[in-house]
PDB file of C-alpha atoms in Angstrom:
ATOM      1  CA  UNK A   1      -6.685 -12.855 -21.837  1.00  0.00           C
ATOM      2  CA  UNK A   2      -6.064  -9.486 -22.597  1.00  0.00           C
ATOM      3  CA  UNK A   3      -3.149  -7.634 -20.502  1.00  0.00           C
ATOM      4  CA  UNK A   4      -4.380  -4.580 -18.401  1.00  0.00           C
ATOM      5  CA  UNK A   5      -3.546  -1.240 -20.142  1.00  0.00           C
ATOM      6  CA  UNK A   6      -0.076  -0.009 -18.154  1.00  0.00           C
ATOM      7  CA  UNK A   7      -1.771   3.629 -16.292  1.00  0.00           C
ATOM      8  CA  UNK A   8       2.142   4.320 -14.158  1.00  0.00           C
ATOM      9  CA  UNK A   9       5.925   3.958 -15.708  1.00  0.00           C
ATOM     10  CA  UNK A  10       8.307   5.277 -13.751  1.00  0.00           C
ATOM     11  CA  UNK A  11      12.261   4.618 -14.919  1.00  0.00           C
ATOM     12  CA  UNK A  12      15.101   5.672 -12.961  1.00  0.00           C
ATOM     13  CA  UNK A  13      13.605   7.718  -9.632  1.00  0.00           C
ATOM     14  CA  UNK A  14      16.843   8.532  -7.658  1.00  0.00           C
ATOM     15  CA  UNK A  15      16.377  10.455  -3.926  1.00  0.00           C
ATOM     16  CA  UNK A  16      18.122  11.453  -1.482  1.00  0.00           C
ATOM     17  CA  UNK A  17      17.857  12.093   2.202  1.00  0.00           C
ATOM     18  CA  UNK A  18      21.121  13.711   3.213  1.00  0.00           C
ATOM     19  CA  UNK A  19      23.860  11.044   2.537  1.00  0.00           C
ATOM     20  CA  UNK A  20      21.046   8.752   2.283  1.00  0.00           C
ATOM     21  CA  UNK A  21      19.898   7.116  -0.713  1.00  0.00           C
ATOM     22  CA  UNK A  22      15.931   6.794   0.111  1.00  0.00           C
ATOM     23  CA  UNK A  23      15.569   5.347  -3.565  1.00  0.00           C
ATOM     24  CA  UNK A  24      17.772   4.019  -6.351  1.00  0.00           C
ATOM     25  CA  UNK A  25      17.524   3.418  -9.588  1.00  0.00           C
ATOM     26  CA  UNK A  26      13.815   2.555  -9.115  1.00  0.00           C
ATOM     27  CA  UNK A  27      11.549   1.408 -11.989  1.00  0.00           C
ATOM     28  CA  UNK A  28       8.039  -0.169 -12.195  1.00  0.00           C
ATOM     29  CA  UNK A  29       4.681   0.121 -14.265  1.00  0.00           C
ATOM     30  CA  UNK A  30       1.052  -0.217 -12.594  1.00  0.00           C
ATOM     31  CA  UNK A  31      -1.766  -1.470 -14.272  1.00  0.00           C
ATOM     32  CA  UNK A  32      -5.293  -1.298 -13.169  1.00  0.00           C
ATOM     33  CA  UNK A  33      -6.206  -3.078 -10.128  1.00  0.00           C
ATOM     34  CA  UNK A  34      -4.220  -3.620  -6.492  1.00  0.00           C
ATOM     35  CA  UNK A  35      -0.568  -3.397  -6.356  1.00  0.00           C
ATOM     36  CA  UNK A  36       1.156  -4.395  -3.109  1.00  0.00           C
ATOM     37  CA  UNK A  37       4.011  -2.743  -1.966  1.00  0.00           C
ATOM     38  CA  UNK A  38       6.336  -4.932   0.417  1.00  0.00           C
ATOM     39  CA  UNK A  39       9.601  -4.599   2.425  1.00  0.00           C
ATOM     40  CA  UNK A  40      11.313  -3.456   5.363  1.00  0.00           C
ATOM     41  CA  UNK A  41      11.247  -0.414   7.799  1.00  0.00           C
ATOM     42  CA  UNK A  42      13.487   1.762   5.970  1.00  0.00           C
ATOM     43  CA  UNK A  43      13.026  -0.176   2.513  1.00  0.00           C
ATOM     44  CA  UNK A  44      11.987   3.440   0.628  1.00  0.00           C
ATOM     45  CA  UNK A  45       7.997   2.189   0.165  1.00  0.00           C
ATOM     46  CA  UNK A  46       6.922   5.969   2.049  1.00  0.00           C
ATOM     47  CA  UNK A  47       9.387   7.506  -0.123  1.00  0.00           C
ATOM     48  CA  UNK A  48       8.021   5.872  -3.247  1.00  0.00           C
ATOM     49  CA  UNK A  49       4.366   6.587  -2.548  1.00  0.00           C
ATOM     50  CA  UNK A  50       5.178  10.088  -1.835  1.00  0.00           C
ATOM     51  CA  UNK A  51       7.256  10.783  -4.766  1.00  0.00           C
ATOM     52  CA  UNK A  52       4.179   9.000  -7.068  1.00  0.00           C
ATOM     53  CA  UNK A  53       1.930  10.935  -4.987  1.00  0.00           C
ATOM     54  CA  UNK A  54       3.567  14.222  -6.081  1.00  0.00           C
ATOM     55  CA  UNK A  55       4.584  15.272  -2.828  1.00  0.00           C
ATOM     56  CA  UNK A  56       7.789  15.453  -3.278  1.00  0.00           C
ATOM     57  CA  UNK A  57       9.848  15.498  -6.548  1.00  0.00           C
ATOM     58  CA  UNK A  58      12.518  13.280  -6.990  1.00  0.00           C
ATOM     59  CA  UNK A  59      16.594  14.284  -7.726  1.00  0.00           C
ATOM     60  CA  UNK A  60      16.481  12.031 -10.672  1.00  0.00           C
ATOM     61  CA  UNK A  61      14.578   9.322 -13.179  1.00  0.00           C
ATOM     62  CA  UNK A  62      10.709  10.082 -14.310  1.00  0.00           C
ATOM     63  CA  UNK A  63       7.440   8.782 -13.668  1.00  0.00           C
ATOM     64  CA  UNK A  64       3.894   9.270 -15.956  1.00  0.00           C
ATOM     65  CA  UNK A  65       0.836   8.448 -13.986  1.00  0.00           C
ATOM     66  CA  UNK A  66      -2.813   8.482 -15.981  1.00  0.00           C
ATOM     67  CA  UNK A  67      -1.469  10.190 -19.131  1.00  0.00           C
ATOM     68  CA  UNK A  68       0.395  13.181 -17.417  1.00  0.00           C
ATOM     69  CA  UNK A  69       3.728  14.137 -16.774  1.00  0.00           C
ATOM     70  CA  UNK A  70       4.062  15.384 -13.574  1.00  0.00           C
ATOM     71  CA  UNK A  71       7.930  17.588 -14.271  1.00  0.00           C
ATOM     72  CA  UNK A  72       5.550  20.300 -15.688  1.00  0.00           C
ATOM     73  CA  UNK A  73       3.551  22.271 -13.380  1.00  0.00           C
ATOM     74  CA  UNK A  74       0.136  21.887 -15.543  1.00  0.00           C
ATOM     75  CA  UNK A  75       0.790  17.851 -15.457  1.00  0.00           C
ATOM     76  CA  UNK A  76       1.551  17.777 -12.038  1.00  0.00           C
ATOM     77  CA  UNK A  77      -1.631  19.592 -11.450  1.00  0.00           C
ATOM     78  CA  UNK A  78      -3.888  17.328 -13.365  1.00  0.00           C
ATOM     79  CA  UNK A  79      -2.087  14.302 -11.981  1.00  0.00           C
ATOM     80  CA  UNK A  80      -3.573  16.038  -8.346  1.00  0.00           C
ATOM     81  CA  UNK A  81      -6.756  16.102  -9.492  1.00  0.00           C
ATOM     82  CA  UNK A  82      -6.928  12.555 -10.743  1.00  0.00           C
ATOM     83  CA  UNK A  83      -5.425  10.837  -7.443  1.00  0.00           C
ATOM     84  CA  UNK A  84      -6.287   9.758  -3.744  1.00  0.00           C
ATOM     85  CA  UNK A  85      -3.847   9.710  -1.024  1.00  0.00           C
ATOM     86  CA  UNK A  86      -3.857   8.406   2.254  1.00  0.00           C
ATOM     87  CA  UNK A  87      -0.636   8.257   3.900  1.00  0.00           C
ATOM     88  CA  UNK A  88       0.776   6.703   6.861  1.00  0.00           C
ATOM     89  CA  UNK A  89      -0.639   8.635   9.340  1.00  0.00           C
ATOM     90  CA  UNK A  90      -3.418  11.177   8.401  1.00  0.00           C
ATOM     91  CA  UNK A  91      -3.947  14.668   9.699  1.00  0.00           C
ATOM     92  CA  UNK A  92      -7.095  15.218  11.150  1.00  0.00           C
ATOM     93  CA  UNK A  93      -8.498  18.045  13.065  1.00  0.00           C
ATOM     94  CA  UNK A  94     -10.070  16.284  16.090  1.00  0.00           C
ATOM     95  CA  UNK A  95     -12.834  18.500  16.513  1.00  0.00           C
ATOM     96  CA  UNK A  96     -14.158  18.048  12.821  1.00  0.00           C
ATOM     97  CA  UNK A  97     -16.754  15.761  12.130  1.00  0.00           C
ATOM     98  CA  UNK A  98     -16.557  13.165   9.734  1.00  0.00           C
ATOM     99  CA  UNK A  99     -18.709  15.323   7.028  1.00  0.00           C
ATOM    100  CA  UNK A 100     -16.559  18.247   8.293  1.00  0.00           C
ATOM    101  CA  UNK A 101     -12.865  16.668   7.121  1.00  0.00           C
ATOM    102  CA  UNK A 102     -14.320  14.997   3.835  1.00  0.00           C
ATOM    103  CA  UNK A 103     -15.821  18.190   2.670  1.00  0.00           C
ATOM    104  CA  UNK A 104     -12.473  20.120   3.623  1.00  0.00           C
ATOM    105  CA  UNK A 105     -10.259  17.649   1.519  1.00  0.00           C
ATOM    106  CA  UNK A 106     -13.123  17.896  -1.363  1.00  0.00           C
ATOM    107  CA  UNK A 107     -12.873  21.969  -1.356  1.00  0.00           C
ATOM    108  CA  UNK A 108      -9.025  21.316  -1.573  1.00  0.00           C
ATOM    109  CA  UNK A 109      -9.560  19.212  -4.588  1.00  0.00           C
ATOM    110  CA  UNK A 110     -11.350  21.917  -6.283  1.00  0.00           C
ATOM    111  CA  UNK A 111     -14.935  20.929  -5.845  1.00  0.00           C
ATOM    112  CA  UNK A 112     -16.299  24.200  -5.748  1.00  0.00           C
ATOM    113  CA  UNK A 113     -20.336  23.585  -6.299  1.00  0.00           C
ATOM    114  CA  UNK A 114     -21.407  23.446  -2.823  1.00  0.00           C
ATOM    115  CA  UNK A 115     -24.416  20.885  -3.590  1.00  0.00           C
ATOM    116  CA  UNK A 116     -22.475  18.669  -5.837  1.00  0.00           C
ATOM    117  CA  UNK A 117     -19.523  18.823  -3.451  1.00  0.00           C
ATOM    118  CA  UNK A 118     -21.951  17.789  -0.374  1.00  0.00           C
ATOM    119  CA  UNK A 119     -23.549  15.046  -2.718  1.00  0.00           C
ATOM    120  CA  UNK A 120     -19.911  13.691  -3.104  1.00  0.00           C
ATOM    121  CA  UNK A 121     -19.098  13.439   0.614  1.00  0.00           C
ATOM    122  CA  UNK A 122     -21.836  11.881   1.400  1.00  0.00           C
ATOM    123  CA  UNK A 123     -20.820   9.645  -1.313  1.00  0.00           C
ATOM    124  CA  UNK A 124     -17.697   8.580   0.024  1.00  0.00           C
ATOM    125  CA  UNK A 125     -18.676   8.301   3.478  1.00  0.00           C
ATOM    126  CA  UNK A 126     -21.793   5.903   2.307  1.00  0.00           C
ATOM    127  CA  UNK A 127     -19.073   3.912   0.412  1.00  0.00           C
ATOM    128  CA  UNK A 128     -16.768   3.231   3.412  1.00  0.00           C
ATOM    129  CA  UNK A 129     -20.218   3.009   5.899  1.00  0.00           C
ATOM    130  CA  UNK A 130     -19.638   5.799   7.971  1.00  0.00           C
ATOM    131  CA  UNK A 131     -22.774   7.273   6.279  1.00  0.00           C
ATOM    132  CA  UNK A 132     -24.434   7.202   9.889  1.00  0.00           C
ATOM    133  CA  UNK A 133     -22.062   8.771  11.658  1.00  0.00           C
ATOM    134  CA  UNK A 134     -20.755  11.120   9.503  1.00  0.00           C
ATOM    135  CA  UNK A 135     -22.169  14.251  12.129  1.00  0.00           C
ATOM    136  CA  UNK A 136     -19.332  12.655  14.765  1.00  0.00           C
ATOM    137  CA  UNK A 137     -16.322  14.344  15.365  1.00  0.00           C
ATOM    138  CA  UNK A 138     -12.936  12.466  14.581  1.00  0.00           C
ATOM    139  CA  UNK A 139     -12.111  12.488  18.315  1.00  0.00           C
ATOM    140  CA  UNK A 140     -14.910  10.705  19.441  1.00  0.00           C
ATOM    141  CA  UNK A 141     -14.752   7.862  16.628  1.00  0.00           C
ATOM    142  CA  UNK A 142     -12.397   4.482  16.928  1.00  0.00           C
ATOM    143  CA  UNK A 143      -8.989   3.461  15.070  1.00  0.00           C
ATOM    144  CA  UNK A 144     -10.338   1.935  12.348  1.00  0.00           C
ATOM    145  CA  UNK A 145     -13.459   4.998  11.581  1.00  0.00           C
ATOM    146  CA  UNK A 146     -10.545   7.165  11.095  1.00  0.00           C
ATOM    147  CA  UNK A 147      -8.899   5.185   8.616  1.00  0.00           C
ATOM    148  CA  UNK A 148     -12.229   4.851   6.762  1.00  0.00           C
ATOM    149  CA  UNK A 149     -12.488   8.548   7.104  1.00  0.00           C
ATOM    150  CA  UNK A 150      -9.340   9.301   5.517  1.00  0.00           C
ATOM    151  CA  UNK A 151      -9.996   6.103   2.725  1.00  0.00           C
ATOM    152  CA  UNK A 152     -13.053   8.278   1.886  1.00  0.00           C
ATOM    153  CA  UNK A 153     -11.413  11.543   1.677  1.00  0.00           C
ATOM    154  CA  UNK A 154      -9.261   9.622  -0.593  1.00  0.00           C
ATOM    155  CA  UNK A 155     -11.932   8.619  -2.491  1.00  0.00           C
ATOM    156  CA  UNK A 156     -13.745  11.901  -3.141  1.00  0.00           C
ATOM    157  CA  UNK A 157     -13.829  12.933  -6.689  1.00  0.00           C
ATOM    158  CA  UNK A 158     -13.403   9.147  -7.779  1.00  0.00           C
ATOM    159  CA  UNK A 159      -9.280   9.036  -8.375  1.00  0.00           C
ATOM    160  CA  UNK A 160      -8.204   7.030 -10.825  1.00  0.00           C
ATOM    161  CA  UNK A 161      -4.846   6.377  -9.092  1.00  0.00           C
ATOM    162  CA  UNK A 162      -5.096   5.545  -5.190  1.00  0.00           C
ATOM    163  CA  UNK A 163      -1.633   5.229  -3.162  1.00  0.00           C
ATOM    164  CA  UNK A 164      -2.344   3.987   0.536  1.00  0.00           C
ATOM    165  CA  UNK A 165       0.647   3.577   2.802  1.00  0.00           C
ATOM    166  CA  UNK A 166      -0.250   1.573   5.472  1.00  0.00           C
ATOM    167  CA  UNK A 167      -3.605   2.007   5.298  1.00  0.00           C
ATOM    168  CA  UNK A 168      -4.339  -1.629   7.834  1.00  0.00           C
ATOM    169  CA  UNK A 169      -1.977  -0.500  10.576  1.00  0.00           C
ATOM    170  CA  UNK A 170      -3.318  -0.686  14.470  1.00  0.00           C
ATOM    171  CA  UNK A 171      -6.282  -2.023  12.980  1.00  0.00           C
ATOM    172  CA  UNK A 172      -7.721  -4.831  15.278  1.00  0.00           C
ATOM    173  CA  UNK A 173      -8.645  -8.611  12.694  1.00  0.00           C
ATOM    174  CA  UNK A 174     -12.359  -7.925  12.418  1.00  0.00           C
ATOM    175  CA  UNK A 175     -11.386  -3.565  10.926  1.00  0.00           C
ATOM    176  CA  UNK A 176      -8.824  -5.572   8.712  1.00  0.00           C
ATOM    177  CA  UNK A 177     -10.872  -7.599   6.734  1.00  0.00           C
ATOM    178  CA  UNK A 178     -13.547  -4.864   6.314  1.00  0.00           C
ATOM    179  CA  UNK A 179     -11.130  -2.220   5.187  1.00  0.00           C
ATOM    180  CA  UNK A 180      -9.230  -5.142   2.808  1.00  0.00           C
ATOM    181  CA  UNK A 181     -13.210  -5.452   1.784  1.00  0.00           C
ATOM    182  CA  UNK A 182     -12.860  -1.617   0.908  1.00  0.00           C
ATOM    183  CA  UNK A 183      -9.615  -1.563  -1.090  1.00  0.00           C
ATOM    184  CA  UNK A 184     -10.657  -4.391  -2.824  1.00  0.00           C
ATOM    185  CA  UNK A 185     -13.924  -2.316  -4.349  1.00  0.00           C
ATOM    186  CA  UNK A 186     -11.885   0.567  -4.724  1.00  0.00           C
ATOM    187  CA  UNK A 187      -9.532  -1.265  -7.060  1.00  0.00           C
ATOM    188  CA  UNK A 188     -12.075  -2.199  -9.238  1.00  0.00           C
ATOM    189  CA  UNK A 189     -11.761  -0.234 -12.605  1.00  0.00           C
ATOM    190  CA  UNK A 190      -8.862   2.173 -10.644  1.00  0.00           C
ATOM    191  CA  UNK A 191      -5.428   1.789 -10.256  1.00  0.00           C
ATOM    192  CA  UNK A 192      -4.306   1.470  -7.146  1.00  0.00           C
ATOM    193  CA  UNK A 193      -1.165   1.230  -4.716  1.00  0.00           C
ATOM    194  CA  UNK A 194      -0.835  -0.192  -1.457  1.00  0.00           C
ATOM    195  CA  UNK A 195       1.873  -0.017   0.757  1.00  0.00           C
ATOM    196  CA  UNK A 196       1.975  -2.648   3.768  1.00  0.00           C
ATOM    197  CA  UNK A 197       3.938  -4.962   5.789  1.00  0.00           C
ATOM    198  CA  UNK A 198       1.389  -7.495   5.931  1.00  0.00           C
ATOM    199  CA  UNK A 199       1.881  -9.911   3.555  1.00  0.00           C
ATOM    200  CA  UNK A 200      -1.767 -11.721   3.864  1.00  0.00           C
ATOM    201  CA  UNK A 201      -2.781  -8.350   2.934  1.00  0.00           C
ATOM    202  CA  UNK A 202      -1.196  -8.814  -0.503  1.00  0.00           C
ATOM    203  CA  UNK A 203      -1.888 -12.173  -0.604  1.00  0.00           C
ATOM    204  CA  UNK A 204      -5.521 -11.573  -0.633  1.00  0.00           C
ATOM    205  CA  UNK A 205      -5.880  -8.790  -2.258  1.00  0.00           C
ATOM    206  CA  UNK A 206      -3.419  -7.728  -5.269  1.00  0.00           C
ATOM    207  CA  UNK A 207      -2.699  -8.928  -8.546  1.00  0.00           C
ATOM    208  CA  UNK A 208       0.493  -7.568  -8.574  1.00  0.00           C
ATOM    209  CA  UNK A 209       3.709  -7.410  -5.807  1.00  0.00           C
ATOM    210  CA  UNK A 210       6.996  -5.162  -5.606  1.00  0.00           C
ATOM    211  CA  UNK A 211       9.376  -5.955  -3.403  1.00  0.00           C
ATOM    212  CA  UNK A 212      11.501  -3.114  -2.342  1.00  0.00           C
ATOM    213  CA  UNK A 213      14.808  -3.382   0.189  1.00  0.00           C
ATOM    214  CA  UNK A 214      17.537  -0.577   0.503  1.00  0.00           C
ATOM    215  CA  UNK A 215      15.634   1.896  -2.228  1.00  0.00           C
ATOM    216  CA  UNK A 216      15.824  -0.647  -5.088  1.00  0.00           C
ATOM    217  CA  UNK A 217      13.075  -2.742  -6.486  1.00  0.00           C
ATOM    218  CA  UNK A 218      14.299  -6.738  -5.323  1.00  0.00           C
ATOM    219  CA  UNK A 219      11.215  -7.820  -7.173  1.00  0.00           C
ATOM    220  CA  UNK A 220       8.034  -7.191  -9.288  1.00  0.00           C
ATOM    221  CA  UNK A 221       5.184  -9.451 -10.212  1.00  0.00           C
ATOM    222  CA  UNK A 222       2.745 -11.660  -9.155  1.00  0.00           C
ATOM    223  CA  UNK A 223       2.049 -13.137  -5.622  1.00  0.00           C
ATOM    224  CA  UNK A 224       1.706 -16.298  -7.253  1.00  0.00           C
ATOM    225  CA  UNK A 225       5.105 -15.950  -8.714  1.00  0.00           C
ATOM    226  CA  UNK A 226       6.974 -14.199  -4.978  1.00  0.00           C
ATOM    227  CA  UNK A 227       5.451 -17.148  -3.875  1.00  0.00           C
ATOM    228  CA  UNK A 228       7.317 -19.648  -6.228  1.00  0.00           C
ATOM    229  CA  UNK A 229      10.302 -18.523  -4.854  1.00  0.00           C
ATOM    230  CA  UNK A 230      10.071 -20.600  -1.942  1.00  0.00           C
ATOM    231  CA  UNK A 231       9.136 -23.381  -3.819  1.00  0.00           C
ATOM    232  CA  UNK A 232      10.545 -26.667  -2.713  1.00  0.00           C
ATOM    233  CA  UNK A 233      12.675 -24.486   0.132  1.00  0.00           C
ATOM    234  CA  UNK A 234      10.337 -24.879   3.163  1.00  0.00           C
ATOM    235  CA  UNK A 235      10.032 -27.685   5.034  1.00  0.00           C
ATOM    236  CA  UNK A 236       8.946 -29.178   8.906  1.00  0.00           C
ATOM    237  CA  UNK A 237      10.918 -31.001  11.444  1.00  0.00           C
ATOM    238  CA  UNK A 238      10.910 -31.703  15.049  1.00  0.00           C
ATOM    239  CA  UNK A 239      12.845 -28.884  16.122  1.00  0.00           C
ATOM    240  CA  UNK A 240      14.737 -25.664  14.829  1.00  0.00           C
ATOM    241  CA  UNK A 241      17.121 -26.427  11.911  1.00  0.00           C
ATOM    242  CA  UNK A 242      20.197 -24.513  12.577  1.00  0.00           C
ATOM    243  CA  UNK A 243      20.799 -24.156   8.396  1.00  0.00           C
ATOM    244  CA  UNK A 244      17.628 -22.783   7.786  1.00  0.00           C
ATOM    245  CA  UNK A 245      17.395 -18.558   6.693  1.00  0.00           C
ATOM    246  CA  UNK A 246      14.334 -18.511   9.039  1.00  0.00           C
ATOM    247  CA  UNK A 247      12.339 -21.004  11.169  1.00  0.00           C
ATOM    248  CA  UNK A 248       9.335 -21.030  14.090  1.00  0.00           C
ATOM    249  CA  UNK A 249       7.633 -23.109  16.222  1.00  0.00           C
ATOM    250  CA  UNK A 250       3.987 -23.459  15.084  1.00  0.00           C
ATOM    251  CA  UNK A 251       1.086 -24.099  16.807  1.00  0.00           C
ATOM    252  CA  UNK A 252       1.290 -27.926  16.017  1.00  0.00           C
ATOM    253  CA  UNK A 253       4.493 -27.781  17.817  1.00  0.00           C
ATOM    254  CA  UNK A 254       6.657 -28.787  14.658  1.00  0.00           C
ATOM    255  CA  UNK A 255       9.247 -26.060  13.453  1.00  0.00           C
ATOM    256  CA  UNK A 256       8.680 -24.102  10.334  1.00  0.00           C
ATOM    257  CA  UNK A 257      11.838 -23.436   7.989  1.00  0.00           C
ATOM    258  CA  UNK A 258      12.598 -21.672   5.382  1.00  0.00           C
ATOM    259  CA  UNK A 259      15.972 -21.912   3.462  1.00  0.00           C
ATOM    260  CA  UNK A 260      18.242 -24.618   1.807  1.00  0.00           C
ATOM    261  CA  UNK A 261      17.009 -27.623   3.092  1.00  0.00           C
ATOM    262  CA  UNK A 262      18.681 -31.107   4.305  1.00  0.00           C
ATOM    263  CA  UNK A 263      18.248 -33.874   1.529  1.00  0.00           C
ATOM    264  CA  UNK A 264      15.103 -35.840   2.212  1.00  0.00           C
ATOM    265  CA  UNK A 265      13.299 -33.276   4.313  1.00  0.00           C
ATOM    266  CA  UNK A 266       9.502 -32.744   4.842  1.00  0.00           C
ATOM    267  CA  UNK A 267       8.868 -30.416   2.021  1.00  0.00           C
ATOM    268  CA  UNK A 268       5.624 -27.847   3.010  1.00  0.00           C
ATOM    269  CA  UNK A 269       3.602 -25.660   0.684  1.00  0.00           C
ATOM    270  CA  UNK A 270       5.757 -22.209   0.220  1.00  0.00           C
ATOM    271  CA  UNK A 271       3.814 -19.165   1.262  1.00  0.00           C
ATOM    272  CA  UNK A 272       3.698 -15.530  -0.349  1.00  0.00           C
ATOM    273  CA  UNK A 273       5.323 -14.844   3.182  1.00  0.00           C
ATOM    274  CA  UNK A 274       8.027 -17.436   2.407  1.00  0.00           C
ATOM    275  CA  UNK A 275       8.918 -16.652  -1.083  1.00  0.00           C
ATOM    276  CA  UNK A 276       8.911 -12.534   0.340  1.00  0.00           C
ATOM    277  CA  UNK A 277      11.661 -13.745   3.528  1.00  0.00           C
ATOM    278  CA  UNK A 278      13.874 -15.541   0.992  1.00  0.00           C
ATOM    279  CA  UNK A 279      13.561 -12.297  -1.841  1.00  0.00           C
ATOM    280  CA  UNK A 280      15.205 -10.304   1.527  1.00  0.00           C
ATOM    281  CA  UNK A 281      17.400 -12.845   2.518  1.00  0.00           C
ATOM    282  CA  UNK A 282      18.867 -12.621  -0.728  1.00  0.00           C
ATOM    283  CA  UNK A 283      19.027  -8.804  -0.571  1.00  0.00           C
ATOM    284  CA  UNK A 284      21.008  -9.367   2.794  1.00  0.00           C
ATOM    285  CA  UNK A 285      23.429 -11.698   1.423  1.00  0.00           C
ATOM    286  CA  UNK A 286      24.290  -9.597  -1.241  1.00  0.00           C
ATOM    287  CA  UNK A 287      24.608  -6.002   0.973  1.00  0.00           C
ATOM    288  CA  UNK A 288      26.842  -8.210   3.038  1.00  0.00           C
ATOM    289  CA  UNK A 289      29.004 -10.399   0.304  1.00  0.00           C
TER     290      UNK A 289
END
């Protein structure tokens, strides 16, 4: 098989927050198709996305998105025109329809034809099936409308590079799987970024994984390979081992555990989430060794 052409490098992307160092030393390439972004509240991941978004530049390193370079004004511009963000937590106006936000986000992106600009919001908004109620106003429409809303404001002008930070929180199971439904379309043929701390959300849905913890990238590569991490290091008993890194009680009533375990233990099946607890485990250890 044919590797995916690389579309993001980014080598050294330093930033700082005060006497805080939001990233470090951060490097990774993107391909085409759905990246997930995992780790911790406070890992960097909003950081990232908006540095890669161009929202903010960062104090050191570089990144090239899509062909451009966006350290010079004219690349950073035609990076802009080429991308879809939705961050964390989107600013509507309540009393704008549907129709009404889309088409302001598509005038921002330079969509100037009137017809052709109308033609494209009605695009997006048939794409994340809010095509019937695109006449509502935000206020009036539930949690996970709005996040389709701002996925298809995201999606006007068809970006080749998509960054979504957080894009699944608040949403109830049933929004979830319709909006993982969503990304997973939108990834096809487009490179695209998602940020999350759900990691069935990554499971079922990228082809790649970075693991970020204290601003630095822990780990970068496939799910199936996060989730060889845990391999032969999860295992049942009857109740809580007190050596293992992590362990639950599960609905079976048999405890969970994840760690070294005792010689001639029941071995489980590792789990993305298993091999992604023991990558932060080992992040711990060494912050604290």
């Amino acid at each position: 098989m044919t590797a995916a052409p690389t579309t993001l490098t980014a080598s050294g992307l330093t930033l700082r927050y005060g006497g805080t160092r939001a990233l470090d030393d951060v490097s990774l390439s993107l391909t085409r198709g759905v990246t997930g972004l995992l780790g911790p509240n406070g890992a960097g991941k909003t950081t990232l996305l908006r540095v890669l978004a161009t929202a903010v530049p960062p104090d050191g390193g570089e990144f090239r998105a899509l062909g451009h370079d966006p350290r010079t004004s004219a690349g950073r511009l035609a990076l802009r025109r080429e991308l879809g963000y939705l961050p964390q937590t989107p600013g509507f106006h309540p009393d704008f329809t549907a129709f009404e936000f889309v088409d302001y986000v598509a005038i921002l992106k330079e969509l100037t034809d009137r017809g052709a600009r109308h033609r494209e919001v009605r695009r997006v908004l048939e794409a994340v099936d809010l095509g019937e109620v695109r006449g509502k106003r935000i206020k009036r429409l539930s949690g996970g409308m709005r996040q389709r809303v701002a996925l298809a404001a995201a999606l006007v002008g068809d970006p080749g590079f998509l960054v979504l930070d957080e894009p699944t929180v608040g949403l109830d199971p049933e929004q979830r799987m319709r909006f993982r439904e969503l990304v997973a379309e939108a990834g096809e043929g487009r490179t695209v970024l998602l940020s999350t701390h759900q990691t069935e959300d990554v499971a079922m849905l990228c082809h790649r994984v970075v693991v970020l913890a204290h601003g630095r990238v822990r780990f970068e590569g496939t799910p199936a390979e996060l989730t060889a991490r845990a391999a032969g290091r999860v295992w049942s008993s009857d109740q809580r081992d007190p050596a293992a890194r992590a362990g639950w009680r599960t609905g079976t009533g048999t405890f969970r555990n994840v760690g070294d375990p005792p010689e001639g233990a029941d071995l489980l099946e590792p789990t993305l989430e298993d091999g992604y607890l023991l990558t932060l485990d080992g992040e711990s250890a060494a912050v604290t060794a």
